[in-house]
PDB file of C-alpha atoms in Angstrom:
ATOM      1  CA  MET A   1      31.849   0.427  11.860  1.00  0.00           C
ATOM      2  CA  VAL A   2      32.782   3.316  14.151  1.00  0.00           C
ATOM      3  CA  GLU A   3      33.340   2.206  17.698  1.00  0.00           C
ATOM      4  CA  GLN A   4      30.828   3.706  20.125  1.00  0.00           C
ATOM      5  CA  LYS A   5      32.295   6.326  22.415  1.00  0.00           C
ATOM      6  CA  ARG A   6      31.808   5.675  26.110  1.00  0.00           C
ATOM      7  CA  PHE A   7      31.716   8.203  28.959  1.00  0.00           C
ATOM      8  CA  ALA A   8      31.394   7.904  32.712  1.00  0.00           C
ATOM      9  CA  LEU A   9      29.646  10.388  34.969  1.00  0.00           C
ATOM     10  CA  PHE A  10      30.687  10.517  38.617  1.00  0.00           C
ATOM     11  CA  LEU A  11      27.665  11.880  40.491  1.00  0.00           C
ATOM     12  CA  ALA A  12      28.764  13.444  43.786  1.00  0.00           C
ATOM     13  CA  THR A  13      25.228  14.622  44.489  1.00  0.00           C
ATOM     14  CA  LEU A  14      21.828  13.020  45.061  1.00  0.00           C
ATOM     15  CA  ASP A  15      18.840  13.620  42.803  1.00  0.00           C
ATOM     16  CA  SER A  16      16.400  16.159  44.199  1.00  0.00           C
ATOM     17  CA  GLU A  17      12.710  15.365  43.896  1.00  0.00           C
ATOM     18  CA  PHE A  18      12.408  18.204  41.370  1.00  0.00           C
ATOM     19  CA  VAL A  19      15.211  16.881  39.154  1.00  0.00           C
ATOM     20  CA  LYS A  20      13.812  13.339  39.330  1.00  0.00           C
ATOM     21  CA  LYS A  21      10.328  14.482  38.404  1.00  0.00           C
ATOM     22  CA  THR A  22      11.350  16.983  35.700  1.00  0.00           C
ATOM     23  CA  TYR A  23      14.379  15.311  34.089  1.00  0.00           C
ATOM     24  CA  GLY A  24      14.406  11.746  35.409  1.00  0.00           C
ATOM     25  CA  GLY A  25      17.547  12.468  37.451  1.00  0.00           C
ATOM     26  CA  TYR A  26      20.858  14.307  37.136  1.00  0.00           C
ATOM     27  CA  HIS A  27      22.175  11.598  34.801  1.00  0.00           C
ATOM     28  CA  ASN A  28      19.786  12.910  32.121  1.00  0.00           C
ATOM     29  CA  VAL A  29      20.661  16.583  32.854  1.00  0.00           C
ATOM     30  CA  PHE A  30      24.377  15.869  32.245  1.00  0.00           C
ATOM     31  CA  VAL A  31      23.897  13.650  29.199  1.00  0.00           C
ATOM     32  CA  GLU A  32      21.554  16.181  27.616  1.00  0.00           C
ATOM     33  CA  THR A  33      24.233  18.865  28.125  1.00  0.00           C
ATOM     34  CA  PHE A  34      27.392  16.947  27.222  1.00  0.00           C
ATOM     35  CA  GLY A  35      26.256  13.896  25.302  1.00  0.00           C
ATOM     36  CA  ASP A  36      25.902  13.294  21.574  1.00  0.00           C
ATOM     37  CA  GLU A  37      23.791  10.790  19.704  1.00  0.00           C
ATOM     38  CA  GLY A  38      25.319   7.322  19.476  1.00  0.00           C
ATOM     39  CA  GLU A  39      27.375   7.608  22.668  1.00  0.00           C
ATOM     40  CA  HIS A  40      27.111   5.387  25.746  1.00  0.00           C
ATOM     41  CA  TRP A  41      27.006   7.111  29.167  1.00  0.00           C
ATOM     42  CA  ASP A  42      27.307   5.292  32.491  1.00  0.00           C
ATOM     43  CA  SER A  43      26.635   6.960  35.858  1.00  0.00           C
ATOM     44  CA  PHE A  44      28.306   6.065  39.122  1.00  0.00           C
ATOM     45  CA  ARG A  45      26.804   7.581  42.269  1.00  0.00           C
ATOM     46  CA  VAL A  46      30.137   8.113  43.977  1.00  0.00           C
ATOM     47  CA  VAL A  47      28.471  10.006  46.852  1.00  0.00           C
ATOM     48  CA  GLU A  48      26.937   6.641  47.793  1.00  0.00           C
ATOM     49  CA  GLY A  49      30.192   4.726  47.310  1.00  0.00           C
ATOM     50  CA  GLU A  50      29.431   3.491  43.778  1.00  0.00           C
ATOM     51  CA  PHE A  51      32.563   3.396  41.591  1.00  0.00           C
ATOM     52  CA  PRO A  52      33.658   1.561  38.440  1.00  0.00           C
ATOM     53  CA  GLU A  53      36.157  -1.239  38.786  1.00  0.00           C
ATOM     54  CA  GLU A  54      39.687   0.012  38.184  1.00  0.00           C
ATOM     55  CA  LYS A  55      40.103  -2.420  35.293  1.00  0.00           C
ATOM     56  CA  ASP A  56      37.070  -0.829  33.567  1.00  0.00           C
ATOM     57  CA  LEU A  57      38.451   2.740  33.508  1.00  0.00           C
ATOM     58  CA  GLU A  58      40.328   2.051  30.293  1.00  0.00           C
ATOM     59  CA  LYS A  59      37.132   1.502  28.298  1.00  0.00           C
ATOM     60  CA  TYR A  60      35.895   5.079  28.775  1.00  0.00           C
ATOM     61  CA  ASP A  61      36.849   7.950  26.447  1.00  0.00           C
ATOM     62  CA  GLY A  62      36.122  10.600  29.043  1.00  0.00           C
ATOM     63  CA  PHE A  63      34.789  11.332  32.525  1.00  0.00           C
ATOM     64  CA  VAL A  64      32.684  14.046  34.159  1.00  0.00           C
ATOM     65  CA  ILE A  65      32.778  14.795  37.904  1.00  0.00           C
ATOM     66  CA  SER A  66      29.678  16.650  39.138  1.00  0.00           C
ATOM     67  CA  GLY A  67      29.137  19.241  41.808  1.00  0.00           C
ATOM     68  CA  SER A  68      28.243  18.271  45.374  1.00  0.00           C
ATOM     69  CA  SER A  69      26.896  19.648  48.617  1.00  0.00           C
ATOM     70  CA  HIS A  70      29.916  18.010  50.299  1.00  0.00           C
ATOM     71  CA  ASP A  71      33.253  19.747  50.822  1.00  0.00           C
ATOM     72  CA  SER A  72      36.069  18.729  48.480  1.00  0.00           C
ATOM     73  CA  PHE A  73      38.617  19.058  51.291  1.00  0.00           C
ATOM     74  CA  GLU A  74      36.929  16.538  53.584  1.00  0.00           C
ATOM     75  CA  ASN A  75      38.234  12.975  54.071  1.00  0.00           C
ATOM     76  CA  ASP A  76      35.025  10.913  53.828  1.00  0.00           C
ATOM     77  CA  PRO A  77      35.837   7.424  52.506  1.00  0.00           C
ATOM     78  CA  TRP A  78      34.025   8.073  49.201  1.00  0.00           C
ATOM     79  CA  ILE A  79      35.892  11.378  48.669  1.00  0.00           C
ATOM     80  CA  LEU A  80      39.264   9.709  49.306  1.00  0.00           C
ATOM     81  CA  LYS A  81      38.259   6.883  46.913  1.00  0.00           C
ATOM     82  CA  LEU A  82      37.285   9.475  44.255  1.00  0.00           C
ATOM     83  CA  CYS A  83      40.697  11.120  44.703  1.00  0.00           C
ATOM     84  CA  GLU A  84      42.383   7.737  44.142  1.00  0.00           C
ATOM     85  CA  ILE A  85      40.365   7.205  40.937  1.00  0.00           C
ATOM     86  CA  VAL A  86      41.272  10.705  39.696  1.00  0.00           C
ATOM     87  CA  LYS A  87      44.958   9.928  40.340  1.00  0.00           C
ATOM     88  CA  LYS A  88      44.587   6.805  38.149  1.00  0.00           C
ATOM     89  CA  LEU A  89      42.832   8.797  35.413  1.00  0.00           C
ATOM     90  CA  ASP A  90      45.647  11.360  35.591  1.00  0.00           C
ATOM     91  CA  GLU A  91      48.256   8.625  35.093  1.00  0.00           C
ATOM     92  CA  MET A  92      46.207   7.270  32.178  1.00  0.00           C
ATOM     93  CA  LYS A  93      45.858  10.788  30.689  1.00  0.00           C
ATOM     94  CA  LYS A  94      42.086  10.283  30.424  1.00  0.00           C
ATOM     95  CA  LYS A  95      39.956  13.328  29.647  1.00  0.00           C
ATOM     96  CA  VAL A  96      38.197  14.538  32.804  1.00  0.00           C
ATOM     97  CA  LEU A  97      35.751  17.435  33.011  1.00  0.00           C
ATOM     98  CA  GLY A  98      35.510  18.721  36.588  1.00  0.00           C
ATOM     99  CA  ILE A  99      32.515  20.816  37.595  1.00  0.00           C
ATOM    100  CA  CYS A 100      32.349  22.778  40.895  1.00  0.00           C
ATOM    101  CA  PHE A 101      33.172  20.055  43.468  1.00  0.00           C
ATOM    102  CA  GLY A 102      34.876  18.113  40.636  1.00  0.00           C
ATOM    103  CA  HIS A 103      36.953  21.205  39.722  1.00  0.00           C
ATOM    104  CA  GLN A 104      38.144  21.345  43.335  1.00  0.00           C
ATOM    105  CA  ILE A 105      38.811  17.589  43.654  1.00  0.00           C
ATOM    106  CA  ILE A 106      41.112  17.687  40.599  1.00  0.00           C
ATOM    107  CA  ALA A 107      43.039  20.615  42.075  1.00  0.00           C
ATOM    108  CA  ARG A 108      43.351  18.735  45.370  1.00  0.00           C
ATOM    109  CA  VAL A 109      44.617  15.564  43.666  1.00  0.00           C
ATOM    110  CA  ARG A 110      47.229  17.467  41.691  1.00  0.00           C
ATOM    111  CA  GLY A 111      48.673  19.154  44.788  1.00  0.00           C
ATOM    112  CA  GLY A 112      46.629  22.355  44.943  1.00  0.00           C
ATOM    113  CA  THR A 113      44.737  23.668  47.974  1.00  0.00           C
ATOM    114  CA  VAL A 114      40.975  23.852  48.333  1.00  0.00           C
ATOM    115  CA  GLY A 115      38.916  25.349  51.143  1.00  0.00           C
ATOM    116  CA  ARG A 116      36.131  27.721  52.117  1.00  0.00           C
ATOM    117  CA  ALA A 117      35.683  30.575  49.686  1.00  0.00           C
ATOM    118  CA  ARG A 118      37.536  33.609  51.080  1.00  0.00           C
ATOM    119  CA  LYS A 119      34.915  36.093  49.887  1.00  0.00           C
ATOM    120  CA  GLY A 120      31.956  33.950  50.842  1.00  0.00           C
ATOM    121  CA  PRO A 121      29.537  31.683  48.970  1.00  0.00           C
ATOM    122  CA  GLU A 122      28.013  32.409  45.589  1.00  0.00           C
ATOM    123  CA  LEU A 123      24.509  31.583  44.376  1.00  0.00           C
ATOM    124  CA  LYS A 124      23.635  33.385  41.153  1.00  0.00           C
ATOM    125  CA  LEU A 125      24.314  33.948  37.476  1.00  0.00           C
ATOM    126  CA  ALA A 126      27.762  35.474  37.271  1.00  0.00           C
ATOM    127  CA  ASP A 127      30.229  36.637  34.614  1.00  0.00           C
ATOM    128  CA  ILE A 128      33.672  35.110  34.512  1.00  0.00           C
ATOM    129  CA  THR A 129      36.510  36.896  32.708  1.00  0.00           C
ATOM    130  CA  ILE A 130      38.400  34.848  30.138  1.00  0.00           C
ATOM    131  CA  VAL A 131      42.232  34.978  30.124  1.00  0.00           C
ATOM    132  CA  LYS A 132      42.455  35.233  26.358  1.00  0.00           C
ATOM    133  CA  ASP A 133      46.263  34.988  26.259  1.00  0.00           C
ATOM    134  CA  ALA A 134      46.031  31.550  27.927  1.00  0.00           C
ATOM    135  CA  ILE A 135      43.836  30.105  25.151  1.00  0.00           C
ATOM    136  CA  THR A 136      45.107  29.026  21.783  1.00  0.00           C
ATOM    137  CA  PRO A 137      42.790  30.199  18.948  1.00  0.00           C
ATOM    138  CA  GLY A 138      41.306  27.152  17.231  1.00  0.00           C
ATOM    139  CA  SER A 139      41.356  25.094  20.455  1.00  0.00           C
ATOM    140  CA  TYR A 140      38.092  23.776  21.876  1.00  0.00           C
ATOM    141  CA  PHE A 141      36.959  27.385  22.342  1.00  0.00           C
ATOM    142  CA  GLY A 142      36.958  27.871  18.590  1.00  0.00           C
ATOM    143  CA  ASN A 143      38.490  30.902  16.863  1.00  0.00           C
ATOM    144  CA  GLU A 144      36.208  33.397  18.589  1.00  0.00           C
ATOM    145  CA  ILE A 145      37.411  33.597  22.197  1.00  0.00           C
ATOM    146  CA  PRO A 146      34.931  35.607  24.275  1.00  0.00           C
ATOM    147  CA  ASP A 147      35.926  38.288  26.782  1.00  0.00           C
ATOM    148  CA  SER A 148      33.596  36.807  29.388  1.00  0.00           C
ATOM    149  CA  ILE A 149      31.071  34.005  29.876  1.00  0.00           C
ATOM    150  CA  ALA A 150      27.872  34.053  31.958  1.00  0.00           C
ATOM    151  CA  ILE A 151      27.574  30.889  34.057  1.00  0.00           C
ATOM    152  CA  ILE A 152      25.408  29.745  36.972  1.00  0.00           C
ATOM    153  CA  LYS A 153      27.404  29.625  40.221  1.00  0.00           C
ATOM    154  CA  LEU A 154      26.475  27.701  43.350  1.00  0.00           C
ATOM    155  CA  HIS A 155      29.293  27.038  45.793  1.00  0.00           C
ATOM    156  CA  GLN A 156      30.810  27.904  49.185  1.00  0.00           C
ATOM    157  CA  ASP A 157      34.320  26.503  48.572  1.00  0.00           C
ATOM    158  CA  GLU A 158      37.038  27.411  46.076  1.00  0.00           C
ATOM    159  CA  VAL A 159      40.458  26.508  44.739  1.00  0.00           C
ATOM    160  CA  LEU A 160      42.744  28.576  47.000  1.00  0.00           C
ATOM    161  CA  VAL A 161      46.070  27.498  45.456  1.00  0.00           C
ATOM    162  CA  LEU A 162      46.315  26.004  42.012  1.00  0.00           C
ATOM    163  CA  PRO A 163      48.540  23.015  41.232  1.00  0.00           C
ATOM    164  CA  GLU A 164      51.847  24.180  39.689  1.00  0.00           C
ATOM    165  CA  THR A 165      51.056  22.670  36.293  1.00  0.00           C
ATOM    166  CA  ALA A 166      47.609  24.246  36.005  1.00  0.00           C
ATOM    167  CA  LYS A 167      46.783  27.165  33.715  1.00  0.00           C
ATOM    168  CA  VAL A 168      44.009  29.595  34.699  1.00  0.00           C
ATOM    169  CA  LEU A 169      41.576  30.245  31.835  1.00  0.00           C
ATOM    170  CA  ALA A 170      39.044  32.429  33.714  1.00  0.00           C
ATOM    171  CA  TYR A 171      38.645  34.406  36.929  1.00  0.00           C
ATOM    172  CA  SER A 172      36.014  36.701  38.444  1.00  0.00           C
ATOM    173  CA  ASP A 173      35.791  39.621  40.841  1.00  0.00           C
ATOM    174  CA  LYS A 174      35.298  37.183  43.758  1.00  0.00           C
ATOM    175  CA  TYR A 175      37.363  34.140  42.761  1.00  0.00           C
ATOM    176  CA  GLU A 176      40.822  33.865  41.271  1.00  0.00           C
ATOM    177  CA  VAL A 177      40.200  30.434  39.733  1.00  0.00           C
ATOM    178  CA  GLU A 178      36.947  30.054  37.757  1.00  0.00           C
ATOM    179  CA  MET A 179      38.291  27.815  34.993  1.00  0.00           C
ATOM    180  CA  TYR A 180      41.594  26.013  34.482  1.00  0.00           C
ATOM    181  CA  THR A 181      43.291  23.248  32.541  1.00  0.00           C
ATOM    182  CA  ILE A 182      46.059  20.826  33.351  1.00  0.00           C
ATOM    183  CA  GLU A 183      47.903  19.505  30.310  1.00  0.00           C
ATOM    184  CA  ASP A 184      45.365  18.296  27.730  1.00  0.00           C
ATOM    185  CA  HIS A 185      43.335  15.968  29.916  1.00  0.00           C
ATOM    186  CA  PHE A 186      41.840  18.043  32.779  1.00  0.00           C
ATOM    187  CA  PHE A 187      39.378  20.847  32.143  1.00  0.00           C
ATOM    188  CA  CYS A 188      37.708  22.379  35.198  1.00  0.00           C
ATOM    189  CA  LEU A 189      34.987  24.939  35.904  1.00  0.00           C
ATOM    190  CA  GLN A 190      33.837  26.346  39.240  1.00  0.00           C
ATOM    191  CA  GLY A 191      30.405  27.170  37.757  1.00  0.00           C
ATOM    192  CA  HIS A 192      27.699  24.867  36.457  1.00  0.00           C
ATOM    193  CA  PRO A 193      27.403  24.640  32.633  1.00  0.00           C
ATOM    194  CA  GLU A 194      24.666  21.980  33.066  1.00  0.00           C
ATOM    195  CA  TYR A 195      22.362  24.100  35.217  1.00  0.00           C
ATOM    196  CA  ASN A 196      19.446  26.113  33.853  1.00  0.00           C
ATOM    197  CA  ARG A 197      17.200  28.736  35.424  1.00  0.00           C
ATOM    198  CA  ASP A 198      14.641  26.230  36.708  1.00  0.00           C
ATOM    199  CA  ILE A 199      17.257  24.059  38.447  1.00  0.00           C
ATOM    200  CA  LEU A 200      18.870  27.092  40.114  1.00  0.00           C
ATOM    201  CA  PHE A 201      15.466  28.485  41.258  1.00  0.00           C
ATOM    202  CA  GLU A 202      14.483  25.123  42.755  1.00  0.00           C
ATOM    203  CA  ILE A 203      17.812  24.868  44.625  1.00  0.00           C
ATOM    204  CA  VAL A 204      17.438  28.453  45.890  1.00  0.00           C
ATOM    205  CA  ASP A 205      13.923  27.677  47.196  1.00  0.00           C
ATOM    206  CA  ARG A 206      15.115  24.465  48.812  1.00  0.00           C
ATOM    207  CA  VAL A 207      18.130  25.917  50.629  1.00  0.00           C
ATOM    208  CA  LEU A 208      15.992  28.884  51.696  1.00  0.00           C
ATOM    209  CA  SER A 209      13.364  26.537  53.212  1.00  0.00           C
ATOM    210  CA  LEU A 210      16.155  24.707  55.055  1.00  0.00           C
ATOM    211  CA  GLY A 211      17.374  27.976  56.533  1.00  0.00           C
ATOM    212  CA  TYR A 212      20.784  27.870  54.803  1.00  0.00           C
ATOM    213  CA  ILE A 213      20.340  31.268  53.129  1.00  0.00           C
ATOM    214  CA  THR A 214      18.366  34.431  53.830  1.00  0.00           C
ATOM    215  CA  GLN A 215      15.329  35.615  51.867  1.00  0.00           C
ATOM    216  CA  GLU A 216      17.473  38.533  50.673  1.00  0.00           C
ATOM    217  CA  MET A 217      20.115  36.183  49.237  1.00  0.00           C
ATOM    218  CA  ALA A 218      17.393  34.067  47.571  1.00  0.00           C
ATOM    219  CA  ASP A 219      15.790  37.114  45.946  1.00  0.00           C
ATOM    220  CA  SER A 220      19.198  38.410  44.872  1.00  0.00           C
ATOM    221  CA  ALA A 221      20.078  35.041  43.268  1.00  0.00           C
ATOM    222  CA  LYS A 222      16.846  34.954  41.279  1.00  0.00           C
ATOM    223  CA  ALA A 223      17.198  38.589  40.224  1.00  0.00           C
ATOM    224  CA  THR A 224      20.487  37.782  38.371  1.00  0.00           C
ATOM    225  CA  LEU A 225      18.456  35.662  35.924  1.00  0.00           C
ATOM    226  CA  LYS A 226      15.631  38.169  35.464  1.00  0.00           C
ATOM    227  CA  ASN A 227      16.775  39.723  32.169  1.00  0.00           C
ATOM    228  CA  ARG A 228      19.335  37.254  30.830  1.00  0.00           C
ATOM    229  CA  GLY A 229      20.524  33.665  30.990  1.00  0.00           C
ATOM    230  CA  ALA A 230      23.744  31.700  31.157  1.00  0.00           C
ATOM    231  CA  ASP A 231      25.806  31.239  27.968  1.00  0.00           C
ATOM    232  CA  ARG A 232      24.788  27.576  27.983  1.00  0.00           C
ATOM    233  CA  LYS A 233      25.305  26.888  24.257  1.00  0.00           C
ATOM    234  CA  LEU A 234      28.851  28.262  24.367  1.00  0.00           C
ATOM    235  CA  LEU A 235      29.682  26.376  27.570  1.00  0.00           C
ATOM    236  CA  GLU A 236      28.210  23.182  26.121  1.00  0.00           C
ATOM    237  CA  LYS A 237      30.300  23.584  22.936  1.00  0.00           C
ATOM    238  CA  ILE A 238      33.548  24.215  24.869  1.00  0.00           C
ATOM    239  CA  CYS A 239      33.007  21.253  27.256  1.00  0.00           C
ATOM    240  CA  LYS A 240      31.974  18.873  24.489  1.00  0.00           C
ATOM    241  CA  ASN A 241      34.903  19.843  22.291  1.00  0.00           C
ATOM    242  CA  PHE A 242      37.240  19.208  25.224  1.00  0.00           C
ATOM    243  CA  LEU A 243      35.683  15.859  26.228  1.00  0.00           C
ATOM    244  CA  LYS A 244      35.598  14.538  22.678  1.00  0.00           C
ATOM    245  CA  GLY A 245      38.984  15.943  21.616  1.00  0.00           C
ATOM    246  CA  ARG A 246      37.419  18.004  18.884  1.00  0.00           C
ATOM    247  CA  VAL A 247      38.830  21.157  17.347  1.00  0.00           C
ATOM    248  CA  PRO A 248      35.909  23.204  15.989  1.00  0.00           C
ATOM    249  CA  ALA A 249      35.981  24.502  12.421  1.00  0.00           C
ATOM    250  CA  ASN A 250      34.837  28.031  13.377  1.00  0.00           C
TER     251      ASN A 250
END
């Protein structure tokens, strides 16, 4: 009998009413994107101080750290605790997929610098340019390495200085670090592979109603998804291949 693979999701964000009503919570959004049949996924709402026991980390095959409305460079108790857990996972060489806030937390833990985005926030579908020379053909990208990938972006912070051991896999016209790896166990993206058009539109409407963005920025964000979508299938494949240690056949 094949042992069931186990994964842990560190939720650094709260469920919006829309996500609860439409998907039953962010847990389901992430599992639908990165999970496979027969796996066991546990969620820990780290933003509310919920963490696994240190002794239980060993039982998981991989971890995902979500995005957050909080700043990765702050020193809130739960953020410092998350950093401590990531240090342990680093020592254990556990596979960790870092998304947005998670991407920045991993850089911070490994000695990089994170802070406010130098060219301002981003809220849209954007293209990131792949550093093809940095990717081995036949790795979790597969043999066909794309020139660029369209991904939904929603952030106001960025990785300013990468840890020395990190390797940049993608950049964009606004940000130097869109995707990076550290050794074989950290894979990080500034964008959101798990987001779809509906989730982005709902977030845009919500932050607009709160006065965080202008109507012009909201309209501009929605316009980026008018005629095309994110490369979600490709992003899903890359992230799943990484998390599960798979090398695709094609």
